[in-house]
PDB file of C-alpha atoms in Angstrom:
ATOM      1  CA  MET A 850      16.328 -44.467  12.958  1.00  0.00           C
ATOM      2  CA  ALA A 851      16.129 -44.388   9.153  1.00  0.00           C
ATOM      3  CA  GLY A 852      12.353 -44.975   9.336  1.00  0.00           C
ATOM      4  CA  ALA A 853      11.953 -42.020  11.691  1.00  0.00           C
ATOM      5  CA  GLY A 854      13.986 -39.785   9.425  1.00  0.00           C
ATOM      6  CA  MET A 855      11.904 -40.908   6.443  1.00  0.00           C
ATOM      7  CA  LYS A 856       8.634 -39.981   8.321  1.00  0.00           C
ATOM      8  CA  ASP A 857       9.964 -36.483   9.195  1.00  0.00           C
ATOM      9  CA  ILE A 858      10.936 -35.881   5.530  1.00  0.00           C
ATOM     10  CA  LYS A 859       7.489 -37.135   4.307  1.00  0.00           C
ATOM     11  CA  ARG A 860       5.804 -34.871   6.771  1.00  0.00           C
ATOM     12  CA  ARG A 861       7.905 -31.885   5.651  1.00  0.00           C
ATOM     13  CA  ILE A 862       7.049 -32.684   1.952  1.00  0.00           C
ATOM     14  CA  LYS A 863       3.230 -32.722   2.759  1.00  0.00           C
ATOM     15  CA  SER A 864       3.612 -29.406   4.692  1.00  0.00           C
ATOM     16  CA  VAL A 865       5.468 -27.678   1.749  1.00  0.00           C
ATOM     17  CA  GLU A 866       2.955 -29.098  -0.692  1.00  0.00           C
ATOM     18  CA  SER A 867       0.084 -27.487   1.347  1.00  0.00           C
ATOM     19  CA  THR A 868       1.884 -24.209   1.398  1.00  0.00           C
ATOM     20  CA  ARG A 869       2.535 -24.485  -2.388  1.00  0.00           C
ATOM     21  CA  GLN A 870      -1.176 -24.949  -3.054  1.00  0.00           C
ATOM     22  CA  ILE A 871      -1.936 -21.688  -1.104  1.00  0.00           C
ATOM     23  CA  THR A 872       0.778 -19.643  -2.919  1.00  0.00           C
ATOM     24  CA  LYS A 873      -0.328 -20.973  -6.331  1.00  0.00           C
ATOM     25  CA  ALA A 874      -3.936 -20.043  -5.598  1.00  0.00           C
ATOM     26  CA  MET A 875      -2.854 -16.565  -4.420  1.00  0.00           C
ATOM     27  CA  GLU A 876      -0.735 -16.142  -7.539  1.00  0.00           C
ATOM     28  CA  LEU A 877      -3.769 -16.987  -9.788  1.00  0.00           C
ATOM     29  CA  VAL A 878      -6.071 -14.625  -7.872  1.00  0.00           C
ATOM     30  CA  ALA A 879      -3.520 -11.829  -8.015  1.00  0.00           C
ATOM     31  CA  SER A 880      -3.128 -12.391 -11.845  1.00  0.00           C
ATOM     32  CA  SER A 881      -6.850 -11.985 -12.302  1.00  0.00           C
ATOM     33  CA  LYS A 882      -7.063  -8.932 -10.177  1.00  0.00           C
ATOM     34  CA  MET A 883      -4.057  -7.401 -11.894  1.00  0.00           C
ATOM     35  CA  ARG A 884      -5.772  -7.711 -15.248  1.00  0.00           C
ATOM     36  CA  ARG A 885      -8.894  -5.941 -13.975  1.00  0.00           C
ATOM     37  CA  ALA A 886      -6.777  -3.224 -12.363  1.00  0.00           C
ATOM     38  CA  LYS A 887      -4.868  -2.651 -15.578  1.00  0.00           C
ATOM     39  CA  GLU A 888      -8.171  -2.092 -17.272  1.00  0.00           C
ATOM     40  CA  ARG A 889      -9.115   0.535 -14.721  1.00  0.00           C
ATOM     41  CA  VAL A 890      -5.795   2.296 -15.221  1.00  0.00           C
ATOM     42  CA  GLU A 891      -6.520   2.497 -18.997  1.00  0.00           C
ATOM     43  CA  ARG A 892     -10.042   3.942 -18.209  1.00  0.00           C
ATOM     44  CA  THR A 893      -8.674   6.716 -16.034  1.00  0.00           C
ATOM     45  CA  HIS A 894      -6.403   8.220 -18.644  1.00  0.00           C
ATOM     46  CA  PRO A 895      -9.027   9.899 -20.847  1.00  0.00           C
ATOM     47  CA  GLN A 896     -10.764  11.608 -17.958  1.00  0.00           C
ATOM     48  CA  PHE A 897      -7.547  12.861 -16.463  1.00  0.00           C
ATOM     49  CA  SER A 898      -6.233  14.017 -19.819  1.00  0.00           C
ATOM     50  CA  LEU A 899      -9.447  16.143 -20.414  1.00  0.00           C
ATOM     51  CA  LEU A 900      -9.375  17.703 -17.037  1.00  0.00           C
ATOM     52  CA  TYR A 901      -5.593  18.466 -17.263  1.00  0.00           C
ATOM     53  CA  LYS A 902      -6.031  20.146 -20.714  1.00  0.00           C
ATOM     54  CA  THR A 903      -8.948  22.217 -19.448  1.00  0.00           C
ATOM     55  CA  ILE A 904      -6.964  23.442 -16.429  1.00  0.00           C
ATOM     56  CA  SER A 905      -3.813  24.021 -18.529  1.00  0.00           C
ATOM     57  CA  ASP A 906      -5.800  26.051 -21.080  1.00  0.00           C
ATOM     58  CA  ILE A 907      -7.460  28.343 -18.410  1.00  0.00           C
ATOM     59  CA  ALA A 908      -4.136  28.798 -16.498  1.00  0.00           C
ATOM     60  CA  SER A 909      -2.069  29.618 -19.545  1.00  0.00           C
ATOM     61  CA  ARG A 910      -4.593  32.118 -21.044  1.00  0.00           C
ATOM     62  CA  ASN A 911      -5.447  33.788 -17.631  1.00  0.00           C
ATOM     63  CA  ARG A 912      -2.157  34.495 -15.858  1.00  0.00           C
ATOM     64  CA  ASP A 913      -3.874  36.800 -13.557  1.00  0.00           C
ATOM     65  CA  LEU A 914      -6.062  34.133 -11.961  1.00  0.00           C
ATOM     66  CA  SER A 915      -6.760  34.934  -8.241  1.00  0.00           C
ATOM     67  CA  SER A 916      -7.567  31.328  -7.373  1.00  0.00           C
ATOM     68  CA  PRO A 917      -6.085  30.047  -4.098  1.00  0.00           C
ATOM     69  CA  TYR A 918      -5.172  26.834  -5.958  1.00  0.00           C
ATOM     70  CA  VAL A 919      -2.625  28.726  -8.120  1.00  0.00           C
ATOM     71  CA  LYS A 920      -0.994  31.196  -5.697  1.00  0.00           C
ATOM     72  CA  ALA A 921       2.131  30.087  -3.880  1.00  0.00           C
ATOM     73  CA  ARG A 922       2.045  30.407  -0.130  1.00  0.00           C
ATOM     74  CA  LYS A 923       4.428  30.437   2.783  1.00  0.00           C
ATOM     75  CA  GLN A 924       5.069  26.787   3.531  1.00  0.00           C
ATOM     76  CA  ASP A 925       3.996  26.142   7.179  1.00  0.00           C
ATOM     77  CA  HIS A 926       2.318  22.760   6.637  1.00  0.00           C
ATOM     78  CA  ALA A 927       2.300  20.234   3.854  1.00  0.00           C
ATOM     79  CA  CYS A 928      -0.239  17.485   3.280  1.00  0.00           C
ATOM     80  CA  VAL A 929       0.841  14.087   1.798  1.00  0.00           C
ATOM     81  CA  VAL A 930      -1.533  11.415   0.535  1.00  0.00           C
ATOM     82  CA  VAL A 931       0.171   8.029   0.871  1.00  0.00           C
ATOM     83  CA  ILE A 932      -1.392   5.177  -1.071  1.00  0.00           C
ATOM     84  CA  ALA A 933      -0.366   1.737   0.126  1.00  0.00           C
ATOM     85  CA  GLY A 934      -2.217  -1.700   0.192  1.00  0.00           C
ATOM     86  CA  ASP A 935      -4.729  -3.282   2.493  1.00  0.00           C
ATOM     87  CA  ARG A 936      -2.781  -6.546   2.823  1.00  0.00           C
ATOM     88  CA  GLY A 937       0.789  -7.789   2.845  1.00  0.00           C
ATOM     89  CA  LEU A 938       2.420 -10.697   0.998  1.00  0.00           C
ATOM     90  CA  ALA A 939       3.321  -8.382  -1.910  1.00  0.00           C
ATOM     91  CA  GLY A 940       7.064  -8.267  -1.719  1.00  0.00           C
ATOM     92  CA  GLY A 941       8.510  -4.833  -1.133  1.00  0.00           C
ATOM     93  CA  TYR A 942       5.356  -3.023  -2.399  1.00  0.00           C
ATOM     94  CA  ASN A 943       4.239  -1.331   0.836  1.00  0.00           C
ATOM     95  CA  SER A 944       7.765  -0.707   2.246  1.00  0.00           C
ATOM     96  CA  ASN A 945       8.895   0.965  -1.050  1.00  0.00           C
ATOM     97  CA  VAL A 946       5.958   3.342  -0.839  1.00  0.00           C
ATOM     98  CA  PHE A 947       6.705   4.271   2.740  1.00  0.00           C
ATOM     99  CA  LYS A 948      10.412   4.837   1.993  1.00  0.00           C
ATOM    100  CA  ALA A 949       9.439   7.217  -0.841  1.00  0.00           C
ATOM    101  CA  ALA A 950       7.002   9.019   1.485  1.00  0.00           C
ATOM    102  CA  GLU A 951       9.592   9.319   4.167  1.00  0.00           C
ATOM    103  CA  ALA A 952      12.171  10.689   1.768  1.00  0.00           C
ATOM    104  CA  LEU A 953       9.639  13.317   0.685  1.00  0.00           C
ATOM    105  CA  MET A 954       8.384  14.282   4.098  1.00  0.00           C
ATOM    106  CA  LYS A 955      11.782  14.814   5.697  1.00  0.00           C
ATOM    107  CA  ASP A 956      12.123  17.929   3.584  1.00  0.00           C
ATOM    108  CA  LEU A 957       8.500  19.244   4.083  1.00  0.00           C
ATOM    109  CA  PRO A 958       7.411  21.555   6.902  1.00  0.00           C
ATOM    110  CA  SER A 959       5.113  19.893   9.510  1.00  0.00           C
ATOM    111  CA  PRO A 960       3.686  17.222   7.156  1.00  0.00           C
ATOM    112  CA  ILE A 961       0.096  16.084   7.560  1.00  0.00           C
ATOM    113  CA  VAL A 962      -0.652  12.566   6.326  1.00  0.00           C
ATOM    114  CA  VAL A 963      -3.674  11.076   4.520  1.00  0.00           C
ATOM    115  CA  PRO A 964      -3.097   7.404   4.631  1.00  0.00           C
ATOM    116  CA  ILE A 965      -4.972   5.306   1.997  1.00  0.00           C
ATOM    117  CA  GLY A 966      -4.830   1.563   2.549  1.00  0.00           C
ATOM    118  CA  LYS A 967      -4.953  -0.389   5.787  1.00  0.00           C
ATOM    119  CA  LYS A 968      -1.137  -0.863   5.807  1.00  0.00           C
ATOM    120  CA  ALA A 969      -0.653   2.841   5.485  1.00  0.00           C
ATOM    121  CA  GLY A 970      -3.052   3.429   8.363  1.00  0.00           C
ATOM    122  CA  GLU A 971      -1.168   0.898  10.475  1.00  0.00           C
ATOM    123  CA  PHE A 972       2.250   2.380   9.562  1.00  0.00           C
ATOM    124  CA  TYR A 973       1.408   6.044  10.249  1.00  0.00           C
ATOM    125  CA  GLY A 974      -0.756   5.294  13.219  1.00  0.00           C
ATOM    126  CA  LYS A 975       2.381   4.141  15.093  1.00  0.00           C
ATOM    127  CA  ARG A 976       4.355   7.264  14.270  1.00  0.00           C
ATOM    128  CA  SER A 977       4.185  10.904  15.288  1.00  0.00           C
ATOM    129  CA  TYR A 978       2.802  12.360  12.019  1.00  0.00           C
ATOM    130  CA  GLU A 979      -0.436  14.286  12.163  1.00  0.00           C
ATOM    131  CA  ILE A 980      -3.265  12.467  10.439  1.00  0.00           C
ATOM    132  CA  LEU A 981      -5.884  14.494   8.603  1.00  0.00           C
ATOM    133  CA  ASP A 982      -9.286  14.296  10.296  1.00  0.00           C
ATOM    134  CA  ASN A 983     -10.791  11.807   7.846  1.00  0.00           C
ATOM    135  CA  ALA A 984      -8.219   9.295   8.870  1.00  0.00           C
ATOM    136  CA  HIS A 985      -7.272   6.319   6.673  1.00  0.00           C
ATOM    137  CA  ILE A 986      -9.360   4.713   4.003  1.00  0.00           C
ATOM    138  CA  SER A 987      -9.348   1.105   2.830  1.00  0.00           C
ATOM    139  CA  VAL A 988      -8.355   0.747  -0.814  1.00  0.00           C
ATOM    140  CA  ASP A 989     -10.969  -1.902  -1.359  1.00  0.00           C
ATOM    141  CA  GLU A 990     -13.703   0.542  -0.193  1.00  0.00           C
ATOM    142  CA  LEU A 991     -12.432   3.356  -2.314  1.00  0.00           C
ATOM    143  CA  GLY A 992     -14.813   3.703  -5.206  1.00  0.00           C
ATOM    144  CA  MET A 993     -15.212   6.711  -7.481  1.00  0.00           C
ATOM    145  CA  ALA A 994     -17.813   8.382  -5.131  1.00  0.00           C
ATOM    146  CA  GLN A 995     -15.501   8.007  -2.174  1.00  0.00           C
ATOM    147  CA  ILE A 996     -12.622   9.444  -4.085  1.00  0.00           C
ATOM    148  CA  TYR A 997     -14.651  12.591  -4.983  1.00  0.00           C
ATOM    149  CA  LYS A 998     -15.412  12.991  -1.383  1.00  0.00           C
ATOM    150  CA  VAL A 999     -11.713  12.774  -0.397  1.00  0.00           C
ATOM    151  CA  ALA A1000     -10.720  15.185  -3.205  1.00  0.00           C
ATOM    152  CA  ASP A1001     -13.462  17.735  -2.205  1.00  0.00           C
ATOM    153  CA  HIS A1002     -12.335  17.467   1.409  1.00  0.00           C
ATOM    154  CA  LEU A1003      -8.693  18.085   0.516  1.00  0.00           C
ATOM    155  CA  CYS A1004      -9.617  21.081  -1.603  1.00  0.00           C
ATOM    156  CA  ARG A1005     -11.705  22.621   1.128  1.00  0.00           C
ATOM    157  CA  GLN A1006      -8.931  22.046   3.722  1.00  0.00           C
ATOM    158  CA  TYR A1007      -6.372  23.619   1.317  1.00  0.00           C
ATOM    159  CA  LYS A1008      -8.647  26.698   0.767  1.00  0.00           C
ATOM    160  CA  ALA A1009      -9.208  27.017   4.455  1.00  0.00           C
ATOM    161  CA  GLY A1010      -5.442  27.129   5.066  1.00  0.00           C
ATOM    162  CA  ARG A1011      -5.057  23.890   6.920  1.00  0.00           C
ATOM    163  CA  PHE A1012      -2.018  23.087   4.752  1.00  0.00           C
ATOM    164  CA  ASP A1013      -0.047  25.020   2.049  1.00  0.00           C
ATOM    165  CA  SER A1014       0.912  22.289  -0.425  1.00  0.00           C
ATOM    166  CA  LEU A1015      -0.443  18.897  -1.336  1.00  0.00           C
ATOM    167  CA  TYR A1016       1.396  15.785  -2.529  1.00  0.00           C
ATOM    168  CA  VAL A1017       0.499  12.238  -3.433  1.00  0.00           C
ATOM    169  CA  VAL A1018       2.810   9.261  -3.092  1.00  0.00           C
ATOM    170  CA  TYR A1019       1.844   6.133  -4.986  1.00  0.00           C
ATOM    171  CA  THR A1020       3.284   3.352  -7.140  1.00  0.00           C
ATOM    172  CA  THR A1021       3.346   3.488 -10.927  1.00  0.00           C
ATOM    173  CA  PHE A1022       2.572   0.341 -12.969  1.00  0.00           C
ATOM    174  CA  VAL A1023       5.429   0.085 -15.462  1.00  0.00           C
ATOM    175  CA  SER A1024       4.897  -3.604 -16.313  1.00  0.00           C
ATOM    176  CA  ALA A1025       3.925  -6.830 -14.670  1.00  0.00           C
ATOM    177  CA  LEU A1026       7.547  -7.170 -13.425  1.00  0.00           C
ATOM    178  CA  THR A1027       8.279  -3.538 -12.640  1.00  0.00           C
ATOM    179  CA  GLN A1028       6.567  -1.191 -10.230  1.00  0.00           C
ATOM    180  CA  GLU A1029       8.126   2.087  -9.148  1.00  0.00           C
ATOM    181  CA  PRO A1030       7.153   4.522  -6.276  1.00  0.00           C
ATOM    182  CA  ALA A1031       6.328   8.025  -7.525  1.00  0.00           C
ATOM    183  CA  THR A1032       5.699  11.429  -5.992  1.00  0.00           C
ATOM    184  CA  LEU A1033       3.404  14.077  -7.580  1.00  0.00           C
ATOM    185  CA  GLN A1034       2.700  17.545  -6.262  1.00  0.00           C
ATOM    186  CA  ILE A1035      -0.895  18.646  -6.672  1.00  0.00           C
ATOM    187  CA  PHE A1036      -1.123  21.977  -4.983  1.00  0.00           C
ATOM    188  CA  PRO A1037      -0.302  24.783  -5.662  1.00  0.00           C
ATOM    189  CA  ILE A1038      -1.048  24.348  -9.255  1.00  0.00           C
ATOM    190  CA  SER A1039       1.930  26.280 -10.612  1.00  0.00           C
ATOM    191  CA  ALA A1040       3.498  23.805 -13.159  1.00  0.00           C
ATOM    192  CA  VAL A1041       0.576  23.271 -15.560  1.00  0.00           C
ATOM    193  CA  GLY A1042       1.751  23.012 -19.094  1.00  0.00           C
ATOM    194  CA  ASN A1043       1.007  25.192 -22.021  1.00  0.00           C
ATOM    195  CA  PRO A1044      -1.750  23.466 -24.154  1.00  0.00           C
ATOM    196  CA  GLY A1045      -0.169  24.943 -27.287  1.00  0.00           C
ATOM    197  CA  THR A1046      -1.333  27.358 -29.939  1.00  0.00           C
ATOM    198  CA  LYS A1047      -4.930  26.989 -30.871  1.00  0.00           C
ATOM    199  CA  LYS A1048      -6.787  28.324 -33.917  1.00  0.00           C
ATOM    200  CA  PHE A1049      -9.773  29.409 -31.820  1.00  0.00           C
ATOM    201  CA  GLU A1050     -10.507  30.866 -28.349  1.00  0.00           C
ATOM    202  CA  ILE A1051     -12.632  28.935 -25.815  1.00  0.00           C
ATOM    203  CA  LEU A1052     -15.297  30.925 -24.087  1.00  0.00           C
ATOM    204  CA  TYR A1053     -16.032  29.771 -20.551  1.00  0.00           C
ATOM    205  CA  GLU A1054     -19.369  30.517 -18.870  1.00  0.00           C
ATOM    206  CA  PRO A1055     -19.902  32.198 -16.461  1.00  0.00           C
ATOM    207  CA  SER A1056     -16.184  32.896 -16.441  1.00  0.00           C
ATOM    208  CA  ALA A1057     -12.928  31.031 -16.809  1.00  0.00           C
ATOM    209  CA  GLU A1058     -12.118  31.573 -13.142  1.00  0.00           C
ATOM    210  CA  ALA A1059     -15.519  30.100 -12.065  1.00  0.00           C
ATOM    211  CA  VAL A1060     -14.935  27.097 -14.321  1.00  0.00           C
ATOM    212  CA  PHE A1061     -11.440  26.701 -12.940  1.00  0.00           C
ATOM    213  CA  GLU A1062     -12.701  26.761  -9.269  1.00  0.00           C
ATOM    214  CA  LYS A1063     -15.355  24.130 -10.143  1.00  0.00           C
ATOM    215  CA  ILE A1064     -13.139  21.849 -12.079  1.00  0.00           C
ATOM    216  CA  VAL A1065     -10.156  21.690  -9.595  1.00  0.00           C
ATOM    217  CA  PRO A1066     -11.873  19.225  -7.192  1.00  0.00           C
ATOM    218  CA  GLN A1067     -12.538  17.003 -10.183  1.00  0.00           C
ATOM    219  CA  TYR A1068      -8.986  17.384 -11.342  1.00  0.00           C
ATOM    220  CA  VAL A1069      -7.779  16.285  -7.858  1.00  0.00           C
ATOM    221  CA  ALA A1070     -10.244  13.378  -7.950  1.00  0.00           C
ATOM    222  CA  GLY A1071      -8.888  12.450 -11.348  1.00  0.00           C
ATOM    223  CA  ILE A1072      -5.342  12.394  -9.987  1.00  0.00           C
ATOM    224  CA  LEU A1073      -6.229  10.386  -6.953  1.00  0.00           C
ATOM    225  CA  ASN A1074      -8.317   7.919  -9.044  1.00  0.00           C
ATOM    226  CA  GLY A1075      -5.451   7.366 -11.401  1.00  0.00           C
ATOM    227  CA  ALA A1076      -2.938   7.011  -8.540  1.00  0.00           C
ATOM    228  CA  VAL A1077      -5.175   4.546  -6.722  1.00  0.00           C
ATOM    229  CA  ALA A1078      -5.726   2.563  -9.970  1.00  0.00           C
ATOM    230  CA  GLU A1079      -1.995   2.531 -10.660  1.00  0.00           C
ATOM    231  CA  SER A1080      -1.176   1.505  -7.133  1.00  0.00           C
ATOM    232  CA  ASN A1081      -3.780  -1.268  -7.096  1.00  0.00           C
ATOM    233  CA  ALA A1082      -2.386  -2.688 -10.353  1.00  0.00           C
ATOM    234  CA  SER A1083       1.175  -2.456  -8.888  1.00  0.00           C
ATOM    235  CA  GLU A1084       0.105  -4.165  -5.679  1.00  0.00           C
ATOM    236  CA  GLN A1085      -1.480  -7.131  -7.530  1.00  0.00           C
ATOM    237  CA  ALA A1086       1.557  -7.462  -9.829  1.00  0.00           C
ATOM    238  CA  ALA A1087       3.908  -7.374  -6.799  1.00  0.00           C
ATOM    239  CA  ARG A1088       1.812  -9.981  -4.990  1.00  0.00           C
ATOM    240  CA  ARG A1089       1.657 -12.145  -8.197  1.00  0.00           C
ATOM    241  CA  ASN A1090       5.480 -11.939  -8.492  1.00  0.00           C
ATOM    242  CA  ALA A1091       5.969 -12.711  -4.740  1.00  0.00           C
ATOM    243  CA  MET A1092       3.614 -15.714  -4.847  1.00  0.00           C
ATOM    244  CA  GLU A1093       5.159 -16.936  -8.124  1.00  0.00           C
ATOM    245  CA  SER A1094       8.544 -16.820  -6.446  1.00  0.00           C
ATOM    246  CA  ALA A1095       7.201 -18.601  -3.346  1.00  0.00           C
ATOM    247  CA  THR A1096       5.641 -21.333  -5.537  1.00  0.00           C
ATOM    248  CA  ASP A1097       8.988 -21.789  -7.325  1.00  0.00           C
ATOM    249  CA  ASN A1098      10.790 -22.015  -4.083  1.00  0.00           C
ATOM    250  CA  ALA A1099       8.337 -24.534  -2.830  1.00  0.00           C
ATOM    251  CA  ASP A1100       8.761 -26.677  -5.961  1.00  0.00           C
ATOM    252  CA  GLU A1101      12.564 -26.621  -5.424  1.00  0.00           C
ATOM    253  CA  MET A1102      12.213 -27.560  -1.794  1.00  0.00           C
ATOM    254  CA  ILE A1103       9.857 -30.385  -2.641  1.00  0.00           C
ATOM    255  CA  GLU A1104      12.353 -31.611  -5.240  1.00  0.00           C
ATOM    256  CA  GLN A1105      15.188 -31.493  -2.666  1.00  0.00           C
ATOM    257  CA  LEU A1106      13.166 -33.196   0.051  1.00  0.00           C
ATOM    258  CA  GLY A1107      12.171 -35.930  -2.480  1.00  0.00           C
ATOM    259  CA  LEU A1108      15.817 -36.609  -3.194  1.00  0.00           C
ATOM    260  CA  ARG A1109      16.591 -36.794   0.514  1.00  0.00           C
ATOM    261  CA  TYR A1110      13.546 -39.098   0.998  1.00  0.00           C
ATOM    262  CA  ASN A1111      14.778 -41.383  -1.778  1.00  0.00           C
ATOM    263  CA  ARG A1112      18.363 -41.455  -0.371  1.00  0.00           C
ATOM    264  CA  ALA A1113      16.957 -42.271   3.103  1.00  0.00           C
ATOM    265  CA  ARG A1114      14.703 -44.998   1.631  1.00  0.00           C
ATOM    266  CA  GLN A1115      17.593 -46.489  -0.305  1.00  0.00           C
ATOM    267  CA  GLY A1116      19.725 -46.368   2.823  1.00  0.00           C
ATOM    268  CA  ALA A1117      17.022 -48.222   4.744  1.00  0.00           C
ATOM    269  CA  ILE A1118      16.642 -50.828   2.042  1.00  0.00           C
ATOM    270  CA  THR A1119      20.479 -51.345   1.830  1.00  0.00           C
ATOM    271  CA  GLN A1120      20.638 -51.735   5.679  1.00  0.00           C
ATOM    272  CA  GLU A1121      17.844 -54.268   5.677  1.00  0.00           C
ATOM    273  CA  ILE A1122      19.579 -56.324   2.915  1.00  0.00           C
ATOM    274  CA  THR A1123      22.837 -56.153   4.854  1.00  0.00           C
ATOM    275  CA  GLU A1124      21.086 -57.414   7.946  1.00  0.00           C
ATOM    276  CA  ILE A1125      19.393 -60.235   6.096  1.00  0.00           C
ATOM    277  CA  VAL A1126      22.720 -61.315   4.505  1.00  0.00           C
ATOM    278  CA  ALA A1127      24.557 -61.130   7.864  1.00  0.00           C
ATOM    279  CA  GLY A1128      21.805 -63.259   9.493  1.00  0.00           C
ATOM    280  CA  ALA A1129      21.939 -65.810   6.765  1.00  0.00           C
ATOM    281  CA  GLN A1130      25.750 -66.136   7.018  1.00  0.00           C
ATOM    282  CA  ALA A1131      25.530 -66.488  10.875  1.00  0.00           C
ATOM    283  CA  ALA A1132      23.038 -69.320  10.416  1.00  0.00           C
ATOM    284  CA  GLN A1133      25.289 -71.435   8.109  1.00  0.00           C
TER     285      GLN A1133
END
């Protein structure tokens, strides 16, 4: 009986050790991807800052802009871009994004969803929300060219009246240990800041309004690119933390199983000694 128990414990130890090798490898891969994703986040900031300052300057100096991107509309439909991951095993990363999106959409009129990430596609594909006609997009396949296409498509749909406001729900990378879901309204552009007092006027050719119309899709692409970069870094950080926790749990389980194995082995040795002594006494 003791031998059978020892075999079961040893088999469990080997199984946990195999699982630990997988979680440790995934932790190292996620750490490497997180570093690259953080570098991408840092690269997106200058582009977005420049676009935002330009839009702010035009909007603040031209309060009579007739652009459809600026004018408030009657809210019949709202569009929400939800950025999640392509895979699981990242703790509460995906579920936290979906909770934030659900909290936003419950107060929006007839929300239309643009899911980015396979998990987002699976989540909203099983629900009654309307999906925009370009369906969901894999995060791994979303390069800069694809982001510009998505941004241009969203701008065209907004100008055509398909929806009356545009939001993006993503995850901000606070640190390697902290990631927080965030919501940002893109359209209508009514809350751009004042760029401050300048010593000189900027002349836009052919006109400020024409430049504004041309730059808005790039502005939206900059927002989406930054949101995707932040979300990707957050996903890798969340997966690294989850795998690190799983590895630590495996180490603890292996240690506990090792103690149980040693106790069972000691019990088996003690039983054998007892049987030998009892047999020797009976033979005298």
